[in-house]
Amino acid sequence: MEEKTKNHHTNKHIRNSKSRTPLLHKPPPPFHHVHTNPLLFPSSSPHQSLNLLSTSIHSSHYYYYYCFYSQFHNTLPLPLPPLPFHPSPPLLPLPPPDQRFFNSISKPLSLPPVVERKQKKQVFEHKDNIRNIKVISGSTEAALVVAKRPDSGGQEGSVIYLLANHFLVKFDPSQKIYHYNVDITPHPSKEIARMIKQKLVETEGKDSFSGSVPAFDGRQNMYSPVEFQEDKLEFFVNLPIQTCKTLMKCGGDLREKQPQKKVDKLFRVSMRLVSKFDGKKQSESWTPLPQEYIHALDVILRENPTEKCTSIGRSFYSSSMGGSKEIGGGSVGLRGFFQSLRQTQQGLALNIDLSIAAFHESIGVIAYLQKKLEFLKDLSRNKGRELSLEERREVEKALKNIRVFVCHRETVQRYRVFGLTEEITESLWFQDRDGKQLRVMSYFKDHYGYEIQFKSLPCLQISRTRPCYLPMELCVICEGQKFLGKLSDDQTAKIMQMGCQRPNERKDTIDKVMSGPVGPSSGKQTREFNLEVSREMTLLKGRVLQPPKLKLDRPRSLVVKGTRWALMSIGGSSDQKSTVPKFIHELTQKCEHLGVFLSKNTTSTTFFEPSHILNNVSLLELKLKEIQRAASSNLQLIICVMERKHKGYGDLKRIAETKIGVVTQCCLYPNITKLNSQFVSNLALKINAKIGGTMSELYNSIPSHIPRLFRLDEPVIFMGADVTHPHPFDDCSPSVAAVVGSINWPEANRYVSRMRSQTHRQEIIQDLDVMVKELLEDFHKALKKLPNRIIFFRDGVSETQFKKVLQEELQSIKAACSNFDHYNPTITFAVVQKRHHTRLFRRDPVCHHENIPPGTVVDTVITHPKEFDFYLCSHLGVKGTSRPTHYHILWDENEFTSDELQRLVYNLCYTFVRCTKPVSIVPPAYYAHLAAYRGRLYIERSSELTSGGSMNPSCVSRVGPPKTIPLPKLSDNVKNLMFYC
């Protein structure tokens, strides 16, 4: 029976459809036989829980709800005690806005005479050319306008015809799309949710869905090309789900899987119409398509690959795309493809690219640990082996946050590993729901007839808040889990080898995806929604810019003479140590050739230390101080030759740069024994950069390249900024922000840096105003004047963060400038993006196997329809396929033309201090990335030493935001050097 109900969200009356339920054969049991799960109704007895349940639903549906909720009974791996009821805390009023922010923006900035020339009138909204911030109900709203393209694109350079991996998507703008919110209970995985949707399409498609095949994102959003019969729909779906039943050998290896059984599980599915829209233009001028429309088309185009591949983020992986490859350490590499819908100058385009990722191998946990950890390789032959404290930390680190399923019983549940138990399995007890103490080993013997073999190993803890244990040998790692930790060097090499394809090979792979069965245009959805996806890459014209001339005969004033240095050998065999004298000779010769004179009057002996010194921070610090004293406390450089890579590398850098006040250059014995000429040259370049020298200088100064804007007597500062975040499963370590700034003009090839730790995973740089102020002070100290222009390159920002970053960080830069009287330089704020998936291929079939040449720039067809952005490939791609860097200018008071800014960025790429060839991203952004990584190294090693090498328990159970650990203060001898290079 239909009834009218009021929708409180839209204040409209919409109809409830008839609930459709499968036929059930058993009558409902009497009330006094009902069992409820205390996890669902922790505050009530079973009778009270049933009353709560029965009053919340329509009486005619009581029985179906009872069957639906009764599935929760007895589903946990171990009996658990009832949980106490904790009422929700009262809502607290929001704190008042920070008055300091309003104070900082209320102070006007005065303009110096030098910037009174005509500037580009990019205004915040009205009234003031600098800012106009409105305060509305206690919040701030800054109406910033992202910079528009100043012209129709650049004209400089020779023309080159290219193909881009963007595929045009044609759509009917009058085609309406109906958006339905989907709620499935109990909450299933995305895979199960799609199975439910598919069953509904098969059974209810013609009736309830009006014959359509809707697209579903596996969570809450469903899109249909036609309106359903009712605005509200409700179904009960009885879905047969395969259970996991696998027997284990004593050694922890898997036997062949038994035939999987299917268990029916009941789901309630509720749908309601939330909106309907189309793609018609609202005005004659170009306006971006609504984000809701873009998202709907994205879900529609992802429907087919999602059904046939493993979906991770925006990428899809399948063994059919070249098979999986073992990369060691319990991980496998899988080929896949990336897919993203973008608005470009040519219209909507689908960006398709090759993607490679590492996944955890789906094997037993014991077998996984044997592959992952060297010290557990013989675990099958030594089942009674206990773990030392350090080994236990390594095991916990290897398994933390991995999802597993159990193989001692039939179940569809998956569990996330939160840690290990403190006690070994043999000593582990737990309390059941009746409060009775049970021994874990006895429980599995009595209930499942299984004798636990690895009694001396800890169990897996699979709950964040309560005791819930699983023996390792009864757990299997779930399939399709991307490896999110740091790969070893060997694993990284194998993954890179899988993805290292020449341009013609990569292009063929992408073309096969578009024409193959897993491609976005091979399913039913494109026809359902009147979409047409081109299977041809986008043809466009690029330009190749002329490279700048470099000064080959560098003046001596640019290099450092008489550097006082020492050599420290850490570990190594006798044969390796015997190569040290020859290495010193070759290095000093190469440095002199480059204009760097390592002092002949260095410390008299080489310091040979055992490798275990890197495991002892106190001993390492004492040894470094001893080396410094041997040089009469006048040491500038320590060259450290290490036997192999070691985590103590971070301690060495931190102690040397914050406590000793000396820069270090590390290298490995396997490299110095070969004494490759290129290796020694690269080492000399890095040493030169760290001790304050410069190598690369443009033959014609930067002002001569852009005379309309730049002058020799009006200095310009180039700044770069980046933020690094902790690894994905670390939920407490702070993020690290770094900002660098040039301190010479017109060469602009020497930089100083500032680093700060900040709130966990905070992308906006919190202390940017302080760091910019300090960099401006350093610039003034070096040149006796402040810069007239600031060119700011921001790394690591996604498109969704553009406006927020511009609004907050531009304000911080201006706030830093306001600390100086009558100072308001013109600012250009550009975002540098390297982690994108646009690739450019030569169209010429004669050289289609070659990478695009350095200097290739594209600013039409595949770029933003109106905003100021371009792709620049500034480096020479030797291996694989070159990735151009994407530059998106968010703010430009300097009024650059496309040609001027592209020429400036390309020329700067030749000034990187540790390379004689152009680099792939503009140096200020590159330096900021290196500096942020160095700060991250400080934080990681400090955290490991504090917590003993394992994740701090507070990271798992903390309440409130994590505390920010401050970075150690850099030594005055080091802070103005490029020690991070």
Short mmCIF file of C-alpha atoms in Angstrom, two decimals, residues 520-818:
data_model
loop_
_atom_site.label_atom_id
_atom_site.label_comp_id
_atom_site.label_asym_id
_atom_site.label_seq_id
_atom_site.Cartn_x
_atom_site.Cartn_y
_atom_site.Cartn_z
CA PRO A 520 35.61 2.03 -20.98
CA SER A 521 33.69 1.97 -24.27
CA SER A 522 33.14 -1.80 -24.51
CA GLY A 523 30.21 -2.08 -22.08
CA LYS A 524 26.50 -1.30 -22.31
CA GLN A 525 26.63 1.96 -20.38
CA THR A 526 27.98 4.14 -23.20
CA ARG A 527 25.00 3.19 -25.38
CA GLU A 528 22.56 3.57 -22.48
CA PHE A 529 23.66 7.17 -21.90
CA ASN A 530 24.27 8.16 -25.55
CA LEU A 531 28.02 8.45 -25.11
CA GLU A 532 30.58 8.01 -27.87
CA VAL A 533 34.23 7.52 -26.91
CA SER A 534 36.83 7.90 -29.64
CA ARG A 535 39.33 5.07 -29.94
CA GLU A 536 41.94 7.33 -31.54
CA MET A 537 44.46 9.41 -29.59
CA THR A 538 44.25 13.18 -29.85
CA LEU A 539 46.32 14.69 -32.67
CA LEU A 540 47.86 18.08 -31.86
CA LYS A 541 50.66 20.50 -32.65
CA GLY A 542 53.44 20.95 -30.12
CA ARG A 543 56.45 23.23 -30.22
CA VAL A 544 60.11 22.55 -29.47
CA LEU A 545 61.79 25.46 -27.70
CA GLN A 546 65.42 26.34 -28.36
CA PRO A 547 67.76 25.41 -25.50
CA PRO A 548 69.69 28.24 -23.81
CA LYS A 549 73.44 28.59 -24.10
CA LEU A 550 75.48 27.73 -21.01
CA LYS A 551 78.76 29.12 -19.76
CA LEU A 552 81.33 26.36 -20.19
CA ASP A 553 84.32 28.26 -18.78
CA ARG A 554 82.97 28.97 -15.29
CA PRO A 555 84.67 31.77 -13.38
CA ARG A 556 86.56 30.69 -10.28
CA SER A 557 84.52 32.98 -8.08
CA LEU A 558 81.62 30.60 -8.49
CA VAL A 559 83.35 27.62 -6.91
CA VAL A 560 84.71 26.80 -3.50
CA LYS A 561 88.47 26.48 -2.95
CA GLY A 562 90.36 24.64 -0.26
CA THR A 563 87.47 22.69 1.23
CA ARG A 564 88.47 20.96 4.47
CA TRP A 565 87.14 17.43 4.45
CA ALA A 566 87.45 13.91 5.90
CA LEU A 567 86.56 10.39 4.79
CA MET A 568 84.68 7.92 6.96
CA SER A 569 84.46 4.26 5.96
CA ILE A 570 81.56 2.29 7.49
CA GLY A 571 81.83 -1.48 7.13
CA GLY A 572 83.23 -3.10 4.01
CA SER A 573 85.59 -5.99 3.34
CA SER A 574 89.36 -5.74 3.31
CA ASP A 575 89.39 -5.75 -0.49
CA GLN A 576 86.83 -2.96 -0.60
CA LYS A 577 88.75 -0.84 1.92
CA SER A 578 91.90 -1.21 -0.16
CA THR A 579 90.22 0.77 -2.98
CA VAL A 580 89.79 3.89 -0.82
CA PRO A 581 93.15 5.57 -1.74
CA LYS A 582 92.46 5.22 -5.45
CA PHE A 583 88.92 6.52 -4.98
CA ILE A 584 90.23 9.61 -3.12
CA HIS A 585 92.69 10.32 -5.91
CA GLU A 586 90.05 10.01 -8.65
CA LEU A 587 87.54 12.13 -6.76
CA THR A 588 89.94 14.98 -5.98
CA GLN A 589 91.08 15.03 -9.62
CA LYS A 590 87.50 15.20 -10.86
CA CYS A 591 86.61 17.91 -8.36
CA GLU A 592 89.59 20.04 -9.43
CA HIS A 593 88.56 19.60 -13.05
CA LEU A 594 85.17 21.03 -12.13
CA GLY A 595 86.72 23.88 -10.14
CA VAL A 596 86.25 22.38 -6.66
CA PHE A 597 89.50 22.14 -4.72
CA LEU A 598 89.38 19.66 -1.88
CA SER A 599 92.08 20.74 0.53
CA LYS A 600 95.29 18.68 0.43
CA ASN A 601 95.69 19.46 4.10
CA THR A 602 92.79 17.22 5.11
CA THR A 603 92.75 14.92 8.13
CA SER A 604 95.75 12.62 8.03
CA THR A 605 93.89 9.31 8.27
CA THR A 606 90.72 7.77 6.94
CA PHE A 607 88.34 6.77 9.72
CA PHE A 608 87.40 3.09 9.37
CA GLU A 609 84.38 2.08 11.44
CA PRO A 610 82.37 -1.15 11.69
CA SER A 611 78.90 -1.20 10.08
CA HIS A 612 77.12 -1.67 13.43
CA ILE A 613 77.96 1.92 14.32
CA LEU A 614 74.89 2.89 12.30
CA ASN A 615 72.74 0.95 14.77
CA ASN A 616 73.96 2.99 17.74
CA VAL A 617 73.00 6.66 17.55
CA SER A 618 75.05 7.74 20.57
CA LEU A 619 78.17 5.99 19.30
CA LEU A 620 77.69 7.46 15.83
CA GLU A 621 77.42 10.97 17.27
CA LEU A 622 80.58 10.50 19.33
CA LYS A 623 82.51 9.30 16.28
CA LEU A 624 81.36 12.26 14.15
CA LYS A 625 82.43 14.67 16.90
CA GLU A 626 85.79 12.92 17.06
CA ILE A 627 86.29 13.44 13.32
CA GLN A 628 85.37 17.08 13.73
CA ARG A 629 87.91 17.56 16.55
CA ALA A 630 90.60 15.93 14.40
CA ALA A 631 90.03 18.69 11.86
CA SER A 632 90.34 21.40 14.55
CA SER A 633 86.55 21.96 14.42
CA ASN A 634 86.94 23.47 10.96
CA LEU A 635 85.44 20.61 8.98
CA GLN A 636 83.23 21.40 5.98
CA LEU A 637 82.58 17.97 4.46
CA ILE A 638 82.57 14.30 5.46
CA ILE A 639 82.55 11.71 2.68
CA CYS A 640 80.98 8.52 4.03
CA VAL A 641 81.61 5.27 2.18
CA MET A 642 79.11 2.63 3.34
CA GLU A 643 79.10 -1.12 2.82
CA ARG A 644 75.39 -1.14 1.92
CA LYS A 645 72.26 0.94 2.34
CA HIS A 646 71.25 1.21 5.98
CA LYS A 647 68.42 2.86 7.88
CA GLY A 648 71.09 4.54 10.01
CA TYR A 649 71.71 6.79 6.99
CA GLY A 650 68.97 9.05 8.36
CA ASP A 651 70.69 9.29 11.74
CA LEU A 652 73.99 10.16 10.06
CA LYS A 653 72.39 13.02 8.13
CA ARG A 654 70.43 14.33 11.11
CA ILE A 655 73.40 14.32 13.51
CA ALA A 656 75.81 15.85 10.99
CA GLU A 657 73.46 18.62 9.88
CA THR A 658 71.85 19.54 13.23
CA LYS A 659 74.49 18.76 15.88
CA ILE A 660 77.91 18.71 14.22
CA GLY A 661 77.37 21.40 11.60
CA VAL A 662 78.91 19.67 8.59
CA VAL A 663 77.52 18.41 5.28
CA THR A 664 78.00 14.78 4.29
CA GLN A 665 78.21 12.94 1.00
CA CYS A 666 77.42 9.22 1.17
CA CYS A 667 78.28 6.55 -1.37
CA LEU A 668 78.48 2.76 -1.46
CA TYR A 669 81.51 0.50 -1.71
CA PRO A 670 80.11 -1.43 -4.71
CA ASN A 671 80.13 1.86 -6.65
CA ILE A 672 83.58 3.13 -5.68
CA THR A 673 85.22 -0.21 -6.46
CA LYS A 674 84.02 0.12 -10.06
CA LEU A 675 85.15 3.77 -10.23
CA ASN A 676 82.92 4.58 -13.15
CA SER A 677 83.81 8.00 -14.55
CA GLN A 678 80.17 9.14 -14.68
CA PHE A 679 79.66 8.11 -11.05
CA VAL A 680 82.69 10.13 -9.89
CA SER A 681 81.52 13.15 -11.92
CA ASN A 682 78.05 13.03 -10.38
CA LEU A 683 79.58 12.72 -6.93
CA ALA A 684 81.76 15.77 -7.54
CA LEU A 685 78.75 17.80 -8.72
CA LYS A 686 76.80 16.92 -5.56
CA ILE A 687 79.76 17.80 -3.34
CA ASN A 688 80.16 21.12 -5.09
CA ALA A 689 76.49 21.98 -4.58
CA LYS A 690 76.53 21.05 -0.89
CA ILE A 691 79.56 23.15 0.03
CA GLY A 692 78.19 26.28 -1.63
CA GLY A 693 79.50 26.14 -5.17
CA THR A 694 77.61 26.55 -8.44
CA MET A 695 78.12 24.82 -11.74
CA SER A 696 75.43 25.74 -14.24
CA GLU A 697 74.98 29.32 -15.37
CA LEU A 698 73.14 30.65 -18.40
CA TYR A 699 75.40 32.33 -20.97
CA ASN A 700 72.82 35.07 -21.43
CA SER A 701 71.33 36.19 -18.13
CA ILE A 702 67.67 35.69 -17.32
CA PRO A 703 66.80 39.41 -17.85
CA SER A 704 68.07 39.21 -21.42
CA HIS A 705 65.63 36.36 -22.14
CA ILE A 706 62.60 38.31 -20.88
CA PRO A 707 63.54 42.01 -21.27
CA ARG A 708 59.93 43.20 -21.12
CA LEU A 709 59.64 42.15 -17.46
CA PHE A 710 63.09 41.51 -16.00
CA ARG A 711 65.94 43.99 -15.45
CA LEU A 712 69.40 43.59 -14.00
CA ASP A 713 68.78 46.28 -11.38
CA GLU A 714 65.39 44.88 -10.33
CA PRO A 715 66.10 41.48 -8.74
CA VAL A 716 63.67 38.57 -8.85
CA ILE A 717 63.39 35.73 -6.35
CA PHE A 718 62.37 32.23 -7.42
CA MET A 719 60.72 30.18 -4.71
CA GLY A 720 59.68 26.55 -4.53
CA ALA A 721 57.48 24.79 -1.97
CA ASP A 722 56.46 21.21 -1.27
CA VAL A 723 54.82 19.14 1.48
CA THR A 724 55.58 15.48 2.16
CA HIS A 725 53.20 13.25 4.09
CA PRO A 726 53.75 10.03 6.06
CA HIS A 727 53.04 6.68 4.44
CA PRO A 728 49.36 5.73 3.97
CA PHE A 729 48.94 3.63 7.14
CA ASP A 730 50.71 6.10 9.44
CA ASP A 731 47.95 8.10 11.13
CA CYS A 732 49.98 10.14 13.59
CA SER A 733 53.31 11.34 12.14
CA PRO A 734 53.39 14.99 11.09
CA SER A 735 53.71 16.22 7.54
CA VAL A 736 56.82 18.19 6.55
CA ALA A 737 56.75 21.41 4.53
CA ALA A 738 59.78 22.95 2.82
CA VAL A 739 60.23 26.27 1.03
CA VAL A 740 63.34 27.32 -0.88
CA GLY A 741 64.33 30.66 -2.35
CA SER A 742 67.07 31.90 -4.65
CA ILE A 743 69.62 34.34 -3.18
CA ASN A 744 71.52 35.57 -6.23
CA TRP A 745 70.58 37.59 -9.28
CA PRO A 746 70.68 37.43 -12.26
CA GLU A 747 72.23 33.93 -12.05
CA ALA A 748 69.42 32.58 -9.79
CA ASN A 749 71.24 29.28 -9.19
CA ARG A 750 71.91 29.36 -5.43
CA TYR A 751 69.11 28.61 -3.00
CA VAL A 752 68.50 28.53 0.74
CA SER A 753 65.78 26.47 2.40
CA ARG A 754 63.41 26.46 5.36
CA MET A 755 61.64 23.37 6.72
CA ARG A 756 58.80 22.95 9.21
CA SER A 757 56.78 20.02 10.51
CA GLN A 758 53.05 20.58 10.56
CA THR A 759 49.70 18.92 11.23
CA HIS A 760 49.35 15.33 10.07
CA ARG A 761 48.43 15.20 6.34
CA GLN A 762 47.86 18.95 6.16
CA GLU A 763 48.55 20.01 2.56
CA ILE A 764 48.29 23.77 3.13
CA ILE A 765 51.66 25.07 4.36
CA GLN A 766 50.89 26.37 7.83
CA ASP A 767 54.01 28.47 8.52
CA LEU A 768 54.46 29.71 4.97
CA ASP A 769 54.38 33.38 6.00
CA VAL A 770 57.23 32.85 8.50
CA MET A 771 59.35 30.84 6.06
CA VAL A 772 58.85 33.29 3.18
CA LYS A 773 59.75 36.18 5.49
CA GLU A 774 63.01 34.45 6.46
CA LEU A 775 63.86 33.73 2.82
CA LEU A 776 63.24 37.38 1.90
CA GLU A 777 65.56 38.40 4.73
CA ASP A 778 68.25 36.05 3.38
CA PHE A 779 67.76 37.53 -0.09
CA HIS A 780 68.11 41.07 1.28
CA LYS A 781 71.23 40.07 3.21
CA ALA A 782 72.84 38.69 0.05
CA LEU A 783 71.83 41.46 -2.41
CA LYS A 784 71.19 44.44 -0.09
CA LYS A 785 67.71 44.85 -1.52
CA LEU A 786 64.40 43.01 -1.62
CA PRO A 787 63.17 41.32 -4.82
CA ASN A 788 60.78 43.26 -7.01
CA ARG A 789 59.05 40.10 -8.21
CA ILE A 790 58.29 36.74 -6.60
CA ILE A 791 57.91 33.72 -8.87
CA PHE A 792 56.51 30.97 -6.66
CA PHE A 793 56.43 27.31 -7.80
CA ARG A 794 54.23 25.04 -5.66
CA ASP A 795 54.73 21.28 -5.96
CA GLY A 796 52.41 18.44 -5.01
CA VAL A 797 48.96 20.06 -5.29
CA SER A 798 46.03 18.26 -6.89
CA GLU A 799 43.45 20.09 -8.99
CA THR A 800 40.79 19.78 -6.29
CA GLN A 801 43.03 21.80 -3.95
CA PHE A 802 43.89 24.64 -6.34
CA LYS A 803 41.49 27.24 -4.97
CA LYS A 804 42.17 26.44 -1.32
CA VAL A 805 45.94 26.56 -1.82
CA LEU A 806 45.71 29.80 -3.76
CA GLN A 807 43.43 31.43 -1.22
CA GLU A 808 45.50 30.54 1.84
CA GLU A 809 49.07 30.42 0.58
CA LEU A 810 48.91 33.55 -1.56
CA GLN A 811 47.61 35.34 1.51
CA SER A 812 50.55 33.97 3.52
CA ILE A 813 53.05 35.23 0.94
CA LYS A 814 51.48 38.69 1.00
CA ALA A 815 51.44 38.62 4.79
CA ALA A 816 55.19 37.86 4.76
CA CYS A 817 55.80 40.82 2.46
CA SER A 818 53.80 43.11 4.74
#
